[in-house]
């Protein structure tokens, strides 16, 4: 019995151990997040914040411990219910802004929402036909964020999501995160700066 209400989800990790390049990065790590909750993963450089997100996304295998999602879509894996947004923007410079978004929507599959509307929400509708290679760093980040809106997935794994965003961009993104949480989603974000939304702190490896 999970004790969850219908539609609610809970993502948790217990006793997680991460080894990279033969070196232990962290061990005995526990975390939990429920629908509507955000967790800010904090810690010094190299403490394993990105590694934790990659473990949850299924891009790395834990050396120990377990990760479980309760109450999600029973026919989909955890990875299929996650968006993983790395700190580097995964964009194809020769493709236009709209084509990059379509590429990601095709790649990720599932139900998709209007790309133009998503681009408008992140303030990029004026650049829709521009090659992504021409975008500024903040605009590239905004295009990456539009992916979260075009393909809806309940678990957002975000690595330093506000990097390169100006103050207005950070406010815009805080609004998008709040909407996502209000709709029952959850967010695990590695960050060195405040996220701009209410969040629980998960500190890895002692004080930064
Ligand atoms: N592919 C790899 N092979 C070996 N070691 C790696 C690899 N990737 C990362 N590491 C090591 O794992 C440790 C954790 O890295 P990680 O990127 O998870 O840290 P982080 O907390 O996100 O750091 P930062 O705040 O600098 O972004 C670091 O010591 C790093 O050198």
mmCIF file of C-alpha atoms and ligand atoms in Angstrom:
data_model
loop_
_atom_site.group_PDB
_atom_site.id
_atom_site.type_symbol
_atom_site.label_atom_id
_atom_site.label_comp_id
_atom_site.label_asym_id
_atom_site.label_seq_id
_atom_site.Cartn_x
_atom_site.Cartn_y
_atom_site.Cartn_z
ATOM 1 C CA UNK A 1 0.000 0.000 0.000
ATOM 2 C CA UNK A 2 1.501 3.333 -1.014
ATOM 3 C CA UNK A 3 -1.095 5.439 0.848
ATOM 4 C CA UNK A 4 -1.172 7.899 -2.079
ATOM 5 C CA UNK A 5 -4.324 9.629 -3.291
ATOM 6 C CA UNK A 6 -5.308 8.926 -6.866
ATOM 7 C CA UNK A 7 -3.145 10.939 -9.266
ATOM 8 C CA UNK A 8 -0.501 11.631 -6.632
ATOM 9 C CA UNK A 9 3.050 10.475 -7.140
ATOM 10 C CA UNK A 10 6.029 9.999 -4.913
ATOM 11 C CA UNK A 11 9.613 9.714 -6.086
ATOM 12 C CA UNK A 12 12.156 8.458 -3.598
ATOM 13 C CA UNK A 13 15.703 7.220 -3.353
ATOM 14 C CA UNK A 14 17.142 5.178 -0.498
ATOM 15 C CA UNK A 15 20.734 4.444 0.391
ATOM 16 C CA UNK A 16 21.995 5.642 -2.972
ATOM 17 C CA UNK A 17 25.648 5.163 -3.744
ATOM 18 C CA UNK A 18 27.294 6.719 -6.749
ATOM 19 C CA UNK A 19 30.703 5.753 -8.099
ATOM 20 C CA UNK A 20 32.270 7.554 -11.046
ATOM 21 C CA UNK A 21 35.646 6.757 -12.560
ATOM 22 C CA UNK A 22 36.244 4.239 -9.749
ATOM 23 C CA UNK A 23 35.795 6.937 -7.077
ATOM 24 C CA UNK A 24 32.883 7.095 -4.647
ATOM 25 C CA UNK A 25 31.043 10.387 -5.149
ATOM 26 C CA UNK A 26 28.375 9.851 -2.480
ATOM 27 C CA UNK A 27 26.885 7.017 -0.443
ATOM 28 C CA UNK A 28 23.869 6.493 1.797
ATOM 29 C CA UNK A 29 21.908 9.260 0.089
ATOM 30 C CA UNK A 30 18.143 9.421 0.691
ATOM 31 C CA UNK A 31 15.676 11.786 -0.948
ATOM 32 C CA UNK A 32 11.935 12.024 -1.497
ATOM 33 C CA UNK A 33 9.554 14.280 -3.384
ATOM 34 C CA UNK A 34 5.812 14.133 -3.842
ATOM 35 C CA UNK A 35 3.390 15.662 -6.351
ATOM 36 C CA UNK A 36 3.566 19.431 -6.179
ATOM 37 C CA UNK A 37 6.978 19.478 -4.481
ATOM 38 C CA UNK A 38 10.331 20.844 -5.545
ATOM 39 C CA UNK A 39 13.692 19.723 -4.188
ATOM 40 C CA UNK A 40 16.754 21.940 -4.599
ATOM 41 C CA UNK A 41 19.889 19.780 -4.677
ATOM 42 C CA UNK A 42 22.765 21.835 -3.322
ATOM 43 C CA UNK A 43 26.435 21.151 -2.664
ATOM 44 C CA UNK A 44 29.932 22.151 -3.649
ATOM 45 C CA UNK A 45 31.341 21.599 -7.140
ATOM 46 C CA UNK A 46 31.895 17.906 -7.746
ATOM 47 C CA UNK A 47 29.682 16.774 -4.835
ATOM 48 C CA UNK A 48 27.476 14.766 -7.198
ATOM 49 C CA UNK A 49 24.402 16.913 -7.962
ATOM 50 C CA UNK A 50 24.476 16.201 -11.698
ATOM 51 C CA UNK A 51 25.266 12.561 -10.969
ATOM 52 C CA UNK A 52 22.155 12.280 -8.773
ATOM 53 C CA UNK A 53 19.938 13.716 -11.527
ATOM 54 C CA UNK A 54 21.484 11.295 -14.023
ATOM 55 C CA UNK A 55 20.861 8.365 -11.666
ATOM 56 C CA UNK A 56 17.174 9.338 -11.407
ATOM 57 C CA UNK A 57 16.926 9.811 -15.182
ATOM 58 C CA UNK A 58 18.345 6.326 -15.710
ATOM 59 C CA UNK A 59 21.439 7.679 -17.464
ATOM 60 C CA UNK A 60 23.718 6.261 -14.754
ATOM 61 C CA UNK A 61 23.367 3.051 -12.755
ATOM 62 C CA UNK A 62 23.600 3.361 -8.950
ATOM 63 C CA UNK A 63 26.397 1.385 -7.283
ATOM 64 C CA UNK A 64 23.920 0.778 -4.458
ATOM 65 C CA UNK A 65 20.480 1.696 -3.202
ATOM 66 C CA UNK A 66 17.138 2.053 -4.951
ATOM 67 C CA UNK A 67 15.056 4.673 -6.738
ATOM 68 C CA UNK A 68 11.297 4.243 -6.986
ATOM 69 C CA UNK A 69 8.349 6.149 -8.395
ATOM 70 C CA UNK A 70 4.990 5.335 -6.814
ATOM 71 C CA UNK A 71 1.714 6.338 -8.338
ATOM 72 C CA UNK A 72 3.009 7.276 -11.776
ATOM 73 C CA UNK A 73 1.906 5.855 -15.106
ATOM 74 C CA UNK A 74 2.068 2.089 -14.603
ATOM 75 C CA UNK A 75 3.042 1.336 -18.221
ATOM 76 C CA UNK A 76 5.882 3.843 -18.392
ATOM 77 C CA UNK A 77 9.348 3.595 -16.866
ATOM 78 C CA UNK A 78 10.598 6.299 -14.519
ATOM 79 C CA UNK A 79 12.889 7.546 -17.311
ATOM 80 C CA UNK A 80 9.900 7.899 -19.623
ATOM 81 C CA UNK A 81 8.153 10.062 -17.034
ATOM 82 C CA UNK A 82 11.147 12.361 -16.537
ATOM 83 C CA UNK A 83 12.454 15.362 -18.376
ATOM 84 C CA UNK A 84 16.198 15.618 -17.922
ATOM 85 C CA UNK A 85 17.499 19.072 -18.704
ATOM 86 C CA UNK A 86 21.288 19.086 -18.544
ATOM 87 C CA UNK A 87 23.282 22.206 -17.801
ATOM 88 C CA UNK A 88 24.426 22.237 -21.413
ATOM 89 C CA UNK A 89 21.652 22.928 -23.922
ATOM 90 C CA UNK A 90 21.203 19.956 -26.240
ATOM 91 C CA UNK A 91 20.372 21.818 -29.447
ATOM 92 C CA UNK A 92 21.191 21.332 -33.108
ATOM 93 C CA UNK A 93 22.661 24.657 -34.283
ATOM 94 C CA UNK A 94 21.715 24.250 -37.972
ATOM 95 C CA UNK A 95 18.040 23.577 -37.205
ATOM 96 C CA UNK A 96 15.644 26.431 -36.538
ATOM 97 C CA UNK A 97 14.171 27.083 -33.111
ATOM 98 C CA UNK A 98 10.884 25.438 -34.173
ATOM 99 C CA UNK A 99 12.692 22.474 -35.792
ATOM 100 C CA UNK A 100 14.719 21.866 -32.620
ATOM 101 C CA UNK A 101 11.530 21.695 -30.614
ATOM 102 C CA UNK A 102 9.889 19.337 -33.127
ATOM 103 C CA UNK A 103 13.007 17.154 -33.068
ATOM 104 C CA UNK A 104 12.764 16.825 -29.278
ATOM 105 C CA UNK A 105 9.009 16.204 -29.356
ATOM 106 C CA UNK A 106 9.489 13.414 -31.953
ATOM 107 C CA UNK A 107 12.397 11.959 -29.967
ATOM 108 C CA UNK A 108 10.599 12.010 -26.605
ATOM 109 C CA UNK A 109 7.221 10.878 -27.970
ATOM 110 C CA UNK A 110 3.928 10.972 -26.095
ATOM 111 C CA UNK A 111 1.323 13.680 -26.172
ATOM 112 C CA UNK A 112 2.633 16.999 -27.447
ATOM 113 C CA UNK A 113 1.409 20.514 -26.907
ATOM 114 C CA UNK A 114 1.536 23.453 -29.270
ATOM 115 C CA UNK A 115 5.177 24.356 -29.984
ATOM 116 C CA UNK A 116 4.402 27.975 -30.908
ATOM 117 C CA UNK A 117 2.512 28.444 -27.641
ATOM 118 C CA UNK A 118 5.436 26.917 -25.710
ATOM 119 C CA UNK A 119 7.865 29.269 -27.447
ATOM 120 C CA UNK A 120 5.628 32.230 -26.640
ATOM 121 C CA UNK A 121 5.583 31.208 -22.969
ATOM 122 C CA UNK A 122 9.393 31.267 -22.827
ATOM 123 C CA UNK A 123 9.541 34.525 -24.819
ATOM 124 C CA UNK A 124 11.030 33.062 -27.993
ATOM 125 C CA UNK A 125 8.138 33.276 -30.464
ATOM 126 C CA UNK A 126 9.913 36.107 -32.329
ATOM 127 C CA UNK A 127 12.839 33.767 -33.116
ATOM 128 C CA UNK A 128 10.884 30.747 -34.275
ATOM 129 C CA UNK A 129 12.577 30.485 -37.725
ATOM 130 C CA UNK A 130 16.063 31.481 -36.559
ATOM 131 C CA UNK A 131 18.782 28.787 -36.604
ATOM 132 C CA UNK A 132 19.455 27.741 -33.004
ATOM 133 C CA UNK A 133 23.164 28.432 -33.629
ATOM 134 C CA UNK A 134 22.327 32.159 -33.740
ATOM 135 C CA UNK A 135 20.712 32.204 -30.288
ATOM 136 C CA UNK A 136 22.328 33.849 -27.279
ATOM 137 C CA UNK A 137 23.089 31.716 -24.213
ATOM 138 C CA UNK A 138 19.911 32.855 -22.444
ATOM 139 C CA UNK A 139 17.816 32.254 -25.570
ATOM 140 C CA UNK A 140 19.266 28.737 -25.911
ATOM 141 C CA UNK A 141 18.247 28.077 -22.324
ATOM 142 C CA UNK A 142 14.737 29.375 -23.030
ATOM 143 C CA UNK A 143 14.492 27.018 -26.011
ATOM 144 C CA UNK A 144 15.512 24.109 -23.772
ATOM 145 C CA UNK A 145 12.820 25.135 -21.285
ATOM 146 C CA UNK A 146 10.201 25.141 -24.081
ATOM 147 C CA UNK A 147 10.820 21.394 -24.373
ATOM 148 C CA UNK A 148 9.353 20.959 -20.863
ATOM 149 C CA UNK A 149 6.119 22.560 -22.040
ATOM 150 C CA UNK A 150 5.810 20.933 -25.471
ATOM 151 C CA UNK A 151 6.137 17.399 -24.106
ATOM 152 C CA UNK A 152 4.494 17.107 -20.696
ATOM 153 C CA UNK A 153 6.205 14.789 -18.253
ATOM 154 C CA UNK A 154 5.515 14.833 -14.511
ATOM 155 C CA UNK A 155 9.090 14.715 -13.193
ATOM 156 C CA UNK A 156 11.394 17.587 -14.126
ATOM 157 C CA UNK A 157 15.095 16.920 -13.459
ATOM 158 C CA UNK A 158 16.839 20.222 -13.967
ATOM 159 C CA UNK A 159 20.562 20.894 -13.843
ATOM 160 C CA UNK A 160 21.245 24.538 -13.002
ATOM 161 C CA UNK A 161 18.118 25.561 -14.924
ATOM 162 C CA UNK A 162 18.411 29.310 -14.413
ATOM 163 C CA UNK A 163 21.963 29.515 -15.819
ATOM 164 C CA UNK A 164 22.208 32.332 -18.369
ATOM 165 C CA UNK A 165 18.648 33.531 -17.731
ATOM 166 C CA UNK A 166 18.223 37.257 -17.102
ATOM 167 C CA UNK A 167 16.068 38.462 -14.199
ATOM 168 C CA UNK A 168 12.895 38.507 -16.324
ATOM 169 C CA UNK A 169 13.747 35.012 -17.591
ATOM 170 C CA UNK A 170 14.205 33.752 -14.034
ATOM 171 C CA UNK A 171 10.798 35.181 -13.074
ATOM 172 C CA UNK A 172 9.207 33.631 -16.170
ATOM 173 C CA UNK A 173 10.752 30.256 -15.343
ATOM 174 C CA UNK A 174 9.685 30.465 -11.688
ATOM 175 C CA UNK A 175 6.111 30.944 -12.968
ATOM 176 C CA UNK A 176 6.404 27.894 -15.228
ATOM 177 C CA UNK A 177 7.754 25.792 -12.353
ATOM 178 C CA UNK A 178 4.879 26.907 -10.113
ATOM 179 C CA UNK A 179 2.343 25.950 -12.805
ATOM 180 C CA UNK A 180 4.003 22.558 -13.183
ATOM 181 C CA UNK A 181 3.868 21.930 -9.426
ATOM 182 C CA UNK A 182 0.271 23.155 -9.219
ATOM 183 C CA UNK A 183 -0.681 20.597 -11.881
ATOM 184 C CA UNK A 184 0.762 17.787 -9.710
ATOM 185 C CA UNK A 185 4.258 17.632 -11.183
ATOM 186 C CA UNK A 186 7.504 17.509 -9.250
ATOM 187 C CA UNK A 187 10.905 19.109 -9.681
ATOM 188 C CA UNK A 188 14.364 17.995 -8.616
ATOM 189 C CA UNK A 189 16.830 20.741 -9.477
ATOM 190 C CA UNK A 190 20.586 20.937 -8.988
ATOM 191 C CA UNK A 191 21.375 24.537 -8.261
ATOM 192 C CA UNK A 192 23.920 26.887 -6.721
ATOM 193 C CA UNK A 193 21.394 29.738 -6.526
ATOM 194 C CA UNK A 194 17.874 30.019 -5.096
ATOM 195 C CA UNK A 195 15.308 28.559 -7.503
ATOM 196 C CA UNK A 196 12.818 31.353 -6.945
ATOM 197 C CA UNK A 197 10.083 28.961 -5.807
ATOM 198 C CA UNK A 198 9.309 27.222 -2.546
ATOM 199 C CA UNK A 199 11.526 24.153 -2.362
ATOM 200 C CA UNK A 200 13.021 21.658 0.039
ATOM 201 C CA UNK A 201 16.817 21.578 0.245
ATOM 202 C CA UNK A 202 18.782 18.389 -0.279
ATOM 203 C CA UNK A 203 22.418 18.983 0.526
ATOM 204 C CA UNK A 204 25.046 16.600 -0.809
ATOM 205 C CA UNK A 205 28.527 16.293 0.650
ATOM 206 C CA UNK A 206 28.418 18.864 3.457
ATOM 207 C CA UNK A 207 28.540 22.645 3.198
ATOM 208 C CA UNK A 208 29.376 24.207 -0.171
HETATM 209 N N1 LIG B 1 32.298 10.574 -16.781
HETATM 210 C C1 LIG B 1 32.919 10.671 -15.605
HETATM 211 N N2 LIG B 1 33.952 9.857 -15.296
HETATM 212 C C2 LIG B 1 34.575 9.943 -14.109
HETATM 213 N N3 LIG B 1 34.248 10.822 -13.155
HETATM 214 C C3 LIG B 1 33.247 11.655 -13.412
HETATM 215 C C4 LIG B 1 32.523 11.633 -14.633
HETATM 216 N N4 LIG B 1 31.580 12.581 -14.591
HETATM 217 C C5 LIG B 1 31.688 13.166 -13.391
HETATM 218 N N5 LIG B 1 32.688 12.618 -12.684
HETATM 219 C C6 LIG B 1 33.107 12.986 -11.326
HETATM 220 O O1 LIG B 1 32.003 12.794 -10.453
HETATM 221 C C7 LIG B 1 32.018 13.794 -9.436
HETATM 222 C C8 LIG B 1 30.637 14.416 -9.344
HETATM 223 O O2 LIG B 1 30.382 15.158 -10.519
HETATM 224 P P1 LIG B 1 29.015 15.925 -10.735
HETATM 225 O O3 LIG B 1 29.062 16.519 -12.105
HETATM 226 O O4 LIG B 1 27.906 15.019 -10.401
HETATM 227 O O5 LIG B 1 29.118 17.063 -9.622
HETATM 228 P P2 LIG B 1 28.244 18.367 -9.376
HETATM 229 O O6 LIG B 1 27.902 18.389 -7.925
HETATM 230 O O7 LIG B 1 27.105 18.413 -10.325
HETATM 231 O O8 LIG B 1 29.283 19.510 -9.698
HETATM 232 P P3 LIG B 1 29.120 21.041 -10.195
HETATM 233 O O9 LIG B 1 28.573 21.839 -9.039
HETATM 234 O O10 LIG B 1 30.539 21.432 -10.500
HETATM 235 O O11 LIG B 1 28.247 21.039 -11.408
HETATM 236 C C9 LIG B 1 33.129 14.777 -9.798
HETATM 237 O O12 LIG B 1 34.254 14.493 -8.989
HETATM 238 C C10 LIG B 1 33.429 14.472 -11.239
HETATM 239 O O13 LIG B 1 34.780 14.700 -11.555
#
